[in-house]
Every structure is written in C-alpha cells, then in structure tokens.
PDB file of N, CA and C in Angstrom:
ATOM      1  N   MET A   1      50.206  58.968 -27.229  1.00 52.00           N
ATOM      2  CA  MET A   1      49.061  57.976 -28.108  1.00 52.00           C
ATOM      3  C   MET A   1      48.938  56.535 -26.871  1.00 52.00           C
ATOM      4  N   ASN A   2      47.719  56.160 -26.921  1.00 75.00           N
ATOM      5  CA  ASN A   2      47.756  55.063 -25.975  1.00 75.00           C
ATOM      6  C   ASN A   2      46.824  54.206 -26.147  1.00 75.00           C
ATOM      7  N   ASN A   3      47.700  53.414 -27.482  1.00 85.00           N
ATOM      8  CA  ASN A   3      46.351  52.571 -27.799  1.00 85.00           C
ATOM      9  C   ASN A   3      46.747  51.379 -27.117  1.00 85.00           C
ATOM     10  N   ARG A   4      45.321  50.487 -26.538  1.00 91.00           N
ATOM     11  CA  ARG A   4      45.365  49.058 -26.189  1.00 91.00           C
ATOM     12  C   ARG A   4      45.839  48.069 -26.326  1.00 91.00           C
ATOM     13  N   CYS A   5      47.064  46.851 -26.801  1.00 92.00           N
ATOM     14  CA  CYS A   5      47.045  46.521 -27.170  1.00 92.00           C
ATOM     15  C   CYS A   5      46.452  44.812 -26.445  1.00 92.00           C
ATOM     16  N   VAL A   6      46.281  43.585 -27.523  1.00 94.00           N
ATOM     17  CA  VAL A   6      46.355  42.258 -27.311  1.00 94.00           C
ATOM     18  C   VAL A   6      46.526  41.476 -28.027  1.00 94.00           C
ATOM     19  N   ILE A   7      47.196  40.548 -27.437  1.00 93.00           N
ATOM     20  CA  ILE A   7      48.178  39.619 -28.282  1.00 93.00           C
ATOM     21  C   ILE A   7      47.749  38.305 -28.107  1.00 93.00           C
ATOM     22  N   TRP A   8      47.501  37.647 -29.016  1.00 92.00           N
ATOM     23  CA  TRP A   8      46.540  36.597 -29.860  1.00 92.00           C
ATOM     24  C   TRP A   8      47.538  35.444 -29.762  1.00 92.00           C
ATOM     25  N   GLY A   9      47.509  34.864 -28.539  1.00 91.00           N
ATOM     26  CA  GLY A   9      48.757  33.672 -28.474  1.00 91.00           C
ATOM     27  C   GLY A   9      49.248  34.047 -27.249  1.00 91.00           C
ATOM     28  N   THR A  10      49.889  33.189 -26.855  1.00 92.00           N
ATOM     29  CA  THR A  10      50.332  32.930 -24.982  1.00 92.00           C
ATOM     30  C   THR A  10      51.536  31.881 -25.252  1.00 92.00           C
ATOM     31  N   GLY A  11      52.445  31.733 -26.035  1.00 88.00           N
ATOM     32  CA  GLY A  11      53.755  30.771 -26.865  1.00 88.00           C
ATOM     33  C   GLY A  11      54.686  31.812 -26.244  1.00 88.00           C
ATOM     34  N   GLU A  12      55.925  30.724 -27.253  1.00 85.00           N
ATOM     35  CA  GLU A  12      57.447  31.446 -27.201  1.00 85.00           C
ATOM     36  C   GLU A  12      57.047  32.801 -27.711  1.00 85.00           C
ATOM     37  N   GLY A  13      56.702  33.032 -29.005  1.00 83.00           N
ATOM     38  CA  GLY A  13      56.142  34.368 -29.574  1.00 83.00           C
ATOM     39  C   GLY A  13      55.981  35.274 -28.468  1.00 83.00           C
ATOM     40  N   ALA A  14      54.520  34.934 -27.770  1.00 88.00           N
ATOM     41  CA  ALA A  14      53.787  36.106 -26.933  1.00 88.00           C
ATOM     42  C   ALA A  14      55.212  36.689 -26.168  1.00 88.00           C
ATOM     43  N   GLU A  15      55.846  35.480 -25.273  1.00 88.00           N
ATOM     44  CA  GLU A  15      56.886  35.954 -24.314  1.00 88.00           C
ATOM     45  C   GLU A  15      57.731  36.819 -24.929  1.00 88.00           C
ATOM     46  N   GLU A  16      58.574  36.450 -25.935  1.00 84.00           N
ATOM     47  CA  GLU A  16      59.036  37.333 -26.564  1.00 84.00           C
ATOM     48  C   GLU A  16      58.773  38.829 -26.877  1.00 84.00           C
ATOM     49  N   LEU A  17      57.481  39.066 -27.609  1.00 84.00           N
ATOM     50  CA  LEU A  17      56.526  40.098 -27.195  1.00 84.00           C
ATOM     51  C   LEU A  17      56.694  40.972 -26.240  1.00 84.00           C
ATOM     52  N   ILE A  18      56.447  40.301 -25.275  1.00 87.00           N
ATOM     53  CA  ILE A  18      56.559  41.356 -23.334  1.00 87.00           C
ATOM     54  C   ILE A  18      57.518  41.657 -23.360  1.00 87.00           C
ATOM     55  N   GLU A  19      59.250  40.435 -23.658  1.00 87.00           N
ATOM     56  CA  GLU A  19      60.006  40.976 -23.220  1.00 87.00           C
ATOM     57  C   GLU A  19      60.695  42.203 -24.256  1.00 87.00           C
ATOM     58  N   ASN A  20      60.057  42.497 -24.886  1.00 83.00           N
ATOM     59  CA  ASN A  20      60.585  43.639 -26.084  1.00 83.00           C
ATOM     60  C   ASN A  20      59.318  44.825 -25.905  1.00 83.00           C
ATOM     61  N   GLY A  21      58.142  44.480 -24.830  1.00 82.00           N
ATOM     62  CA  GLY A  21      58.204  45.743 -24.503  1.00 82.00           C
ATOM     63  C   GLY A  21      56.802  45.908 -25.714  1.00 82.00           C
ATOM     64  N   ILE A  22      55.492  45.681 -24.952  1.00 82.00           N
ATOM     65  CA  ILE A  22      54.045  46.014 -25.708  1.00 82.00           C
ATOM     66  C   ILE A  22      53.633  46.466 -24.725  1.00 82.00           C
ATOM     67  N   PRO A  23      53.152  48.295 -25.048  1.00 80.00           N
ATOM     68  CA  PRO A  23      52.356  48.869 -24.516  1.00 80.00           C
ATOM     69  C   PRO A  23      51.297  48.980 -24.175  1.00 80.00           C
ATOM     70  N   ASN A  24      50.190  49.275 -22.854  1.00 90.00           N
ATOM     71  CA  ASN A  24      49.073  49.081 -22.662  1.00 90.00           C
ATOM     72  C   ASN A  24      48.725  48.218 -23.547  1.00 90.00           C
ATOM     73  N   LEU A  25      49.387  46.862 -22.623  1.00 94.00           N
ATOM     74  CA  LEU A  25      48.759  45.209 -23.323  1.00 94.00           C
ATOM     75  C   LEU A  25      47.968  44.822 -22.210  1.00 94.00           C
ATOM     76  N   ILE A  26      46.692  44.762 -22.261  1.00 94.00           N
ATOM     77  CA  ILE A  26      45.042  44.549 -21.555  1.00 94.00           C
ATOM     78  C   ILE A  26      44.996  43.120 -21.308  1.00 94.00           C
ATOM     79  N   GLY A  27      45.610  42.109 -22.591  1.00 96.00           N
ATOM     80  CA  GLY A  27      45.389  40.546 -22.076  1.00 96.00           C
ATOM     81  C   GLY A  27      45.959  39.785 -23.190  1.00 96.00           C
ATOM     82  N   PHE A  28      45.320  38.611 -23.279  1.00 96.00           N
ATOM     83  CA  PHE A  28      45.472  37.899 -24.536  1.00 96.00           C
ATOM     84  C   PHE A  28      44.693  37.142 -24.962  1.00 96.00           C
ATOM     85  N   ILE A  29      44.510  36.644 -26.292  1.00 95.00           N
ATOM     86  CA  ILE A  29      43.666  35.654 -26.832  1.00 95.00           C
ATOM     87  C   ILE A  29      44.206  34.240 -27.102  1.00 95.00           C
ATOM     88  N   GLU A  30      43.085  33.391 -27.270  1.00 94.00           N
ATOM     89  CA  GLU A  30      43.862  31.769 -26.855  1.00 94.00           C
ATOM     90  C   GLU A  30      42.110  31.436 -28.031  1.00 94.00           C
ATOM     91  N   THR A  31      42.188  30.686 -29.014  1.00 92.00           N
ATOM     92  CA  THR A  31      41.576  29.811 -29.899  1.00 92.00           C
ATOM     93  C   THR A  31      40.652  29.008 -28.908  1.00 92.00           C
ATOM     94  N   LYS A  32      41.696  28.340 -28.468  1.00 92.00           N
ATOM     95  CA  LYS A  32      40.893  27.511 -27.503  1.00 92.00           C
ATOM     96  C   LYS A  32      41.744  27.604 -26.098  1.00 92.00           C
ATOM     97  N   ARG A  33      41.151  28.501 -24.862  1.00 94.00           N
ATOM     98  CA  ARG A  33      41.651  28.353 -24.390  1.00 94.00           C
ATOM     99  C   ARG A  33      42.285  27.691 -22.887  1.00 94.00           C
ATOM    100  N   THR A  34      43.529  28.094 -22.796  1.00 95.00           N
ATOM    101  CA  THR A  34      44.243  26.447 -21.626  1.00 95.00           C
ATOM    102  C   THR A  34      44.204  27.324 -20.182  1.00 95.00           C
ATOM    103  N   LYS A  35      44.365  28.405 -20.024  1.00 96.00           N
ATOM    104  CA  LYS A  35      44.697  29.255 -18.991  1.00 96.00           C
ATOM    105  C   LYS A  35      43.575  30.718 -18.591  1.00 96.00           C
ATOM    106  N   GLU A  36      43.162  30.796 -17.592  1.00 97.00           N
ATOM    107  CA  GLU A  36      42.216  31.838 -17.023  1.00 97.00           C
ATOM    108  C   GLU A  36      43.732  32.847 -17.618  1.00 97.00           C
ATOM    109  N   THR A  37      45.020  33.154 -16.911  1.00 97.00           N
ATOM    110  CA  THR A  37      45.559  34.196 -17.063  1.00 97.00           C
ATOM    111  C   THR A  37      47.151  34.582 -17.628  1.00 97.00           C
ATOM    112  N   PHE A  38      47.624  34.930 -17.975  1.00 96.00           N
ATOM    113  CA  PHE A  38      49.136  34.466 -18.574  1.00 96.00           C
ATOM    114  C   PHE A  38      49.590  35.847 -18.154  1.00 96.00           C
ATOM    115  N   LYS A  39      51.263  35.968 -17.750  1.00 93.00           N
ATOM    116  CA  LYS A  39      51.642  36.745 -17.189  1.00 93.00           C
ATOM    117  C   LYS A  39      51.385  37.905 -16.603  1.00 93.00           C
ATOM    118  N   GLY A  40      50.303  37.418 -15.421  1.00 94.00           N
ATOM    119  CA  GLY A  40      49.055  38.712 -14.941  1.00 94.00           C
ATOM    120  C   GLY A  40      47.952  39.506 -15.599  1.00 94.00           C
ATOM    121  N   LYS A  41      47.641  38.836 -16.729  1.00 96.00           N
ATOM    122  CA  LYS A  41      47.006  39.449 -17.644  1.00 96.00           C
ATOM    123  C   LYS A  41      45.846  38.420 -18.083  1.00 96.00           C
ATOM    124  N   LYS A  42      44.327  38.373 -18.295  1.00 97.00           N
ATOM    125  CA  LYS A  42      43.508  37.908 -18.588  1.00 97.00           C
ATOM    126  C   LYS A  42      44.010  36.995 -19.374  1.00 97.00           C
ATOM    127  N   VAL A  43      43.481  35.768 -19.626  1.00 98.00           N
ATOM    128  CA  VAL A  43      42.912  35.400 -21.446  1.00 98.00           C
ATOM    129  C   VAL A  43      41.762  35.312 -21.376  1.00 98.00           C
ATOM    130  N   TYR A  44      41.527  35.801 -22.970  1.00 97.00           N
ATOM    131  CA  TYR A  44      40.011  35.416 -23.635  1.00 97.00           C
ATOM    132  C   TYR A  44      39.962  34.716 -24.353  1.00 97.00           C
ATOM    133  N   LEU A  45      38.820  34.358 -24.726  1.00 97.00           N
ATOM    134  CA  LEU A  45      38.135  33.292 -25.632  1.00 97.00           C
ATOM    135  C   LEU A  45      38.018  34.781 -26.846  1.00 97.00           C
ATOM    136  N   PRO A  46      38.427  34.530 -28.050  1.00 95.00           N
ATOM    137  CA  PRO A  46      38.184  34.836 -29.318  1.00 95.00           C
ATOM    138  C   PRO A  46      36.180  35.538 -28.888  1.00 95.00           C
ATOM    139  N   SER A  47      35.921  34.892 -28.472  1.00 94.00           N
ATOM    140  CA  SER A  47      34.249  35.773 -28.565  1.00 94.00           C
ATOM    141  C   SER A  47      34.234  36.496 -27.758  1.00 94.00           C
ATOM    142  N   GLU A  48      35.210  36.529 -26.457  1.00 95.00           N
ATOM    143  CA  GLU A  48      34.748  37.766 -25.119  1.00 95.00           C
ATOM    144  C   GLU A  48      35.780  38.794 -25.546  1.00 95.00           C
ATOM    145  N   ILE A  49      36.373  38.422 -26.648  1.00 91.00           N
ATOM    146  CA  ILE A  49      37.354  40.066 -26.536  1.00 91.00           C
ATOM    147  C   ILE A  49      36.329  41.117 -27.618  1.00 91.00           C
ATOM    148  N   LEU A  50      35.601  40.560 -28.315  1.00 90.00           N
ATOM    149  CA  LEU A  50      34.120  41.921 -28.765  1.00 90.00           C
ATOM    150  C   LEU A  50      33.650  42.338 -27.812  1.00 90.00           C
ATOM    151  N   LYS A  51      33.260  42.580 -26.441  1.00 92.00           N
ATOM    152  CA  LYS A  51      33.236  43.135 -25.388  1.00 92.00           C
ATOM    153  C   LYS A  51      34.402  44.150 -24.774  1.00 92.00           C
ATOM    154  N   GLU A  52      35.006  43.528 -25.271  1.00 91.00           N
ATOM    155  CA  GLU A  52      36.917  44.264 -24.829  1.00 91.00           C
ATOM    156  C   GLU A  52      36.989  45.833 -25.326  1.00 91.00           C
ATOM    157  N   GLN A  53      37.301  46.786 -25.103  1.00 90.00           N
ATOM    158  CA  GLN A  53      37.738  47.678 -25.725  1.00 90.00           C
ATOM    159  C   GLN A  53      39.392  47.926 -25.900  1.00 90.00           C
ATOM    160  N   TYR A  54      39.472  47.652 -27.277  1.00 91.00           N
ATOM    161  CA  TYR A  54      41.052  47.225 -27.527  1.00 91.00           C
ATOM    162  C   TYR A  54      41.677  47.973 -28.691  1.00 91.00           C
ATOM    163  N   ASP A  55      42.739  48.246 -28.924  1.00 89.00           N
ATOM    164  CA  ASP A  55      42.862  49.282 -30.293  1.00 89.00           C
ATOM    165  C   ASP A  55      43.410  48.224 -31.343  1.00 89.00           C
ATOM    166  N   ALA A  56      44.559  47.128 -31.121  1.00 88.00           N
ATOM    167  CA  ALA A  56      45.248  46.583 -31.636  1.00 88.00           C
ATOM    168  C   ALA A  56      45.457  45.041 -31.279  1.00 88.00           C
ATOM    169  N   ILE A  57      45.335  44.265 -32.275  1.00 89.00           N
ATOM    170  CA  ILE A  57      45.322  42.934 -31.781  1.00 89.00           C
ATOM    171  C   ILE A  57      46.829  42.621 -32.546  1.00 89.00           C
ATOM    172  N   VAL A  58      47.494  41.911 -32.229  1.00 87.00           N
ATOM    173  CA  VAL A  58      48.499  41.417 -32.293  1.00 87.00           C
ATOM    174  C   VAL A  58      48.720  39.717 -31.958  1.00 87.00           C
ATOM    175  N   ILE A  59      48.937  39.491 -33.078  1.00 86.00           N
ATOM    176  CA  ILE A  59      48.727  38.021 -33.392  1.00 86.00           C
ATOM    177  C   ILE A  59      50.300  37.336 -33.510  1.00 86.00           C
ATOM    178  N   SER A  60      50.190  36.056 -32.376  1.00 82.00           N
ATOM    179  CA  SER A  60      52.131  35.944 -32.342  1.00 82.00           C
ATOM    180  C   SER A  60      51.609  34.260 -32.416  1.00 82.00           C
ATOM    181  N   VAL A  61      51.915  33.856 -33.730  1.00 78.00           N
ATOM    182  CA  VAL A  61      52.128  32.232 -34.091  1.00 78.00           C
ATOM    183  C   VAL A  61      53.669  32.055 -34.596  1.00 78.00           C
ATOM    184  N   LYS A  62      53.838  30.597 -34.126  1.00 75.00           N
ATOM    185  CA  LYS A  62      55.450  30.567 -34.900  1.00 75.00           C
ATOM    186  C   LYS A  62      55.111  28.830 -36.083  1.00 75.00           C
ATOM    187  N   ARG A  63      53.370  28.598 -36.565  1.00 78.00           N
ATOM    188  CA  ARG A  63      53.362  27.906 -37.569  1.00 78.00           C
ATOM    189  C   ARG A  63      51.837  28.255 -38.152  1.00 78.00           C
ATOM    190  N   PHE A  64      52.246  28.875 -39.284  1.00 78.00           N
ATOM    191  CA  PHE A  64      51.741  29.022 -40.200  1.00 78.00           C
ATOM    192  C   PHE A  64      49.934  28.228 -40.212  1.00 78.00           C
ATOM    193  N   ASP A  65      50.044  27.086 -40.157  1.00 80.00           N
ATOM    194  CA  ASP A  65      48.677  26.678 -39.768  1.00 80.00           C
ATOM    195  C   ASP A  65      47.800  27.068 -38.140  1.00 80.00           C
ATOM    196  N   TYR A  66      48.031  28.006 -37.623  1.00 83.00           N
ATOM    197  CA  TYR A  66      47.740  28.423 -36.415  1.00 83.00           C
ATOM    198  C   TYR A  66      47.567  30.376 -37.063  1.00 83.00           C
ATOM    199  N   TYR A  67      48.308  30.316 -37.468  1.00 82.00           N
ATOM    200  CA  TYR A  67      47.042  31.407 -38.576  1.00 82.00           C
ATOM    201  C   TYR A  67      46.284  31.490 -38.918  1.00 82.00           C
ATOM    202  N   THR A  68      46.244  30.776 -40.040  1.00 85.00           N
ATOM    203  CA  THR A  68      44.954  30.469 -41.037  1.00 85.00           C
ATOM    204  C   THR A  68      43.791  30.208 -40.063  1.00 85.00           C
ATOM    205  N   GLU A  69      44.171  29.253 -39.117  1.00 89.00           N
ATOM    206  CA  GLU A  69      42.672  29.228 -37.935  1.00 89.00           C
ATOM    207  C   GLU A  69      42.232  30.768 -36.983  1.00 89.00           C
ATOM    208  N   ILE A  70      43.458  31.540 -36.845  1.00 88.00           N
ATOM    209  CA  ILE A  70      42.857  32.716 -36.269  1.00 88.00           C
ATOM    210  C   ILE A  70      42.268  33.672 -37.035  1.00 88.00           C
ATOM    211  N   SER A  71      43.218  33.502 -38.402  1.00 86.00           N
ATOM    212  CA  SER A  71      42.786  34.645 -39.633  1.00 86.00           C
ATOM    213  C   SER A  71      40.902  33.705 -39.627  1.00 86.00           C
ATOM    214  N   ASN A  72      40.883  32.736 -39.940  1.00 90.00           N
ATOM    215  CA  ASN A  72      39.301  31.985 -39.968  1.00 90.00           C
ATOM    216  C   ASN A  72      38.573  32.602 -38.767  1.00 90.00           C
ATOM    217  N   THR A  73      38.717  32.370 -37.441  1.00 91.00           N
ATOM    218  CA  THR A  73      38.035  32.911 -36.472  1.00 91.00           C
ATOM    219  C   THR A  73      37.947  34.571 -36.666  1.00 91.00           C
ATOM    220  N   ILE A  74      38.846  35.197 -36.992  1.00 90.00           N
ATOM    221  CA  ILE A  74      38.482  36.518 -37.427  1.00 90.00           C
ATOM    222  C   ILE A  74      37.231  37.019 -38.454  1.00 90.00           C
ATOM    223  N   LYS A  75      37.417  35.897 -38.858  1.00 90.00           N
ATOM    224  CA  LYS A  75      36.515  36.277 -40.335  1.00 90.00           C
ATOM    225  C   LYS A  75      35.167  35.978 -39.818  1.00 90.00           C
ATOM    226  N   ILE A  76      35.186  34.793 -39.366  1.00 92.00           N
ATOM    227  CA  ILE A  76      33.951  34.374 -38.712  1.00 92.00           C
ATOM    228  C   ILE A  76      32.937  35.255 -37.728  1.00 92.00           C
ATOM    229  N   LEU A  77      34.095  35.814 -36.945  1.00 92.00           N
ATOM    230  CA  LEU A  77      33.692  37.020 -35.740  1.00 92.00           C
ATOM    231  C   LEU A  77      33.341  38.374 -36.083  1.00 92.00           C
ATOM    232  N   ASN A  78      33.915  38.112 -37.076  1.00 89.00           N
ATOM    233  CA  ASN A  78      34.014  40.101 -37.634  1.00 89.00           C
ATOM    234  C   ASN A  78      34.504  40.997 -36.982  1.00 89.00           C
ATOM    235  N   ILE A  79      35.682  40.522 -36.095  1.00 87.00           N
ATOM    236  CA  ILE A  79      36.608  41.394 -35.394  1.00 87.00           C
ATOM    237  C   ILE A  79      37.177  42.073 -36.510  1.00 87.00           C
ATOM    238  N   LYS A  80      37.460  43.803 -36.302  1.00 74.00           N
ATOM    239  CA  LYS A  80      37.660  44.763 -36.923  1.00 74.00           C
ATOM    240  C   LYS A  80      38.427  45.051 -35.790  1.00 74.00           C
ATOM    241  N   ASN A  81      39.886  45.166 -36.089  1.00 71.00           N
ATOM    242  CA  ASN A  81      40.616  46.252 -35.706  1.00 71.00           C
ATOM    243  C   ASN A  81      42.197  45.837 -36.701  1.00 71.00           C
ATOM    244  N   THR A  82      43.129  46.828 -36.102  1.00 56.00           N
ATOM    245  CA  THR A  82      44.193  46.753 -36.783  1.00 56.00           C
ATOM    246  C   THR A  82      44.739  45.584 -36.247  1.00 56.00           C
ATOM    247  N   ILE A  83      45.410  44.449 -36.864  1.00 63.00           N
ATOM    248  CA  ILE A  83      46.026  43.195 -36.916  1.00 63.00           C
ATOM    249  C   ILE A  83      47.228  43.070 -37.232  1.00 63.00           C
ATOM    250  N   SER A  84      48.190  42.781 -36.661  1.00 61.00           N
ATOM    251  CA  SER A  84      49.615  42.617 -36.839  1.00 61.00           C
ATOM    252  C   SER A  84      50.220  41.017 -36.483  1.00 61.00           C
ATOM    253  N   LEU A  85      50.644  41.028 -38.412  1.00 58.00           N
ATOM    254  CA  LEU A  85      51.334  39.317 -37.656  1.00 58.00           C
ATOM    255  C   LEU A  85      52.911  39.772 -37.577  1.00 58.00           C
ATOM    256  N   PHE A  86      53.281  38.339 -37.029  1.00 56.00           N
ATOM    257  CA  PHE A  86      54.491  38.550 -36.015  1.00 56.00           C
ATOM    258  C   PHE A  86      54.297  36.695 -36.033  1.00 56.00           C
ATOM    259  N   LEU A  87      55.813  36.347 -37.404  1.00 56.00           N
ATOM    260  CA  LEU A  87      55.498  34.636 -36.832  1.00 56.00           C
ATOM    261  C   LEU A  87      57.581  34.173 -36.621  1.00 56.00           C
ATOM    262  N   PHE A  88      57.407  33.348 -35.761  1.00 51.00           N
ATOM    263  CA  PHE A  88      58.704  33.532 -34.983  1.00 51.00           C
ATOM    264  C   PHE A  88      59.144  32.039 -35.444  1.00 51.00           C
TER     265      PHE A  88
END
C-alpha cells in the first residue's frame, strides 16, 4: 500500500519522524506557515491541504495546547482522514 502522508508540524517531533522513516511523505502542514519548504517538501497551510490527495495526517507536537489548536482547525475545516497523534 502506498499511503501518502503529511506531517502536521515542522519541529523536533517532525525531525524525529523523518529520521525514523515516513513512507510516501508528500509535505508538511503548519497552522501558521513560517516557511515555504521543510526538508525539501512543501509546507501547506491547513486550508491548502484540502486540495491535495493524501491518505493520512500525522500530528507531531510537543505541547498539548498545540494539539488543541490543531484539533480545532481540523474540525473547522472538516478535514476527514486518519490522523495519528505523536506527543514528544
């Protein structure tokens, strides 16, 4: 199976996920974009990812309040895909 994955976050957690291997990584999401690319992949705003084809979003956060903000954004935009949570 070739699941296309997106990581929500570009911090230390995302770095660790990349080092451990995320197959078919197509890009990253930042709630408030601070860069256009990260690790050679496009960084999307949450609203932009709705136009892309992907199978899973992996949330990579260090603080629970970040997860709460991301979760609220997902609900507001009605993003419907498998979402995994990794707290570092």
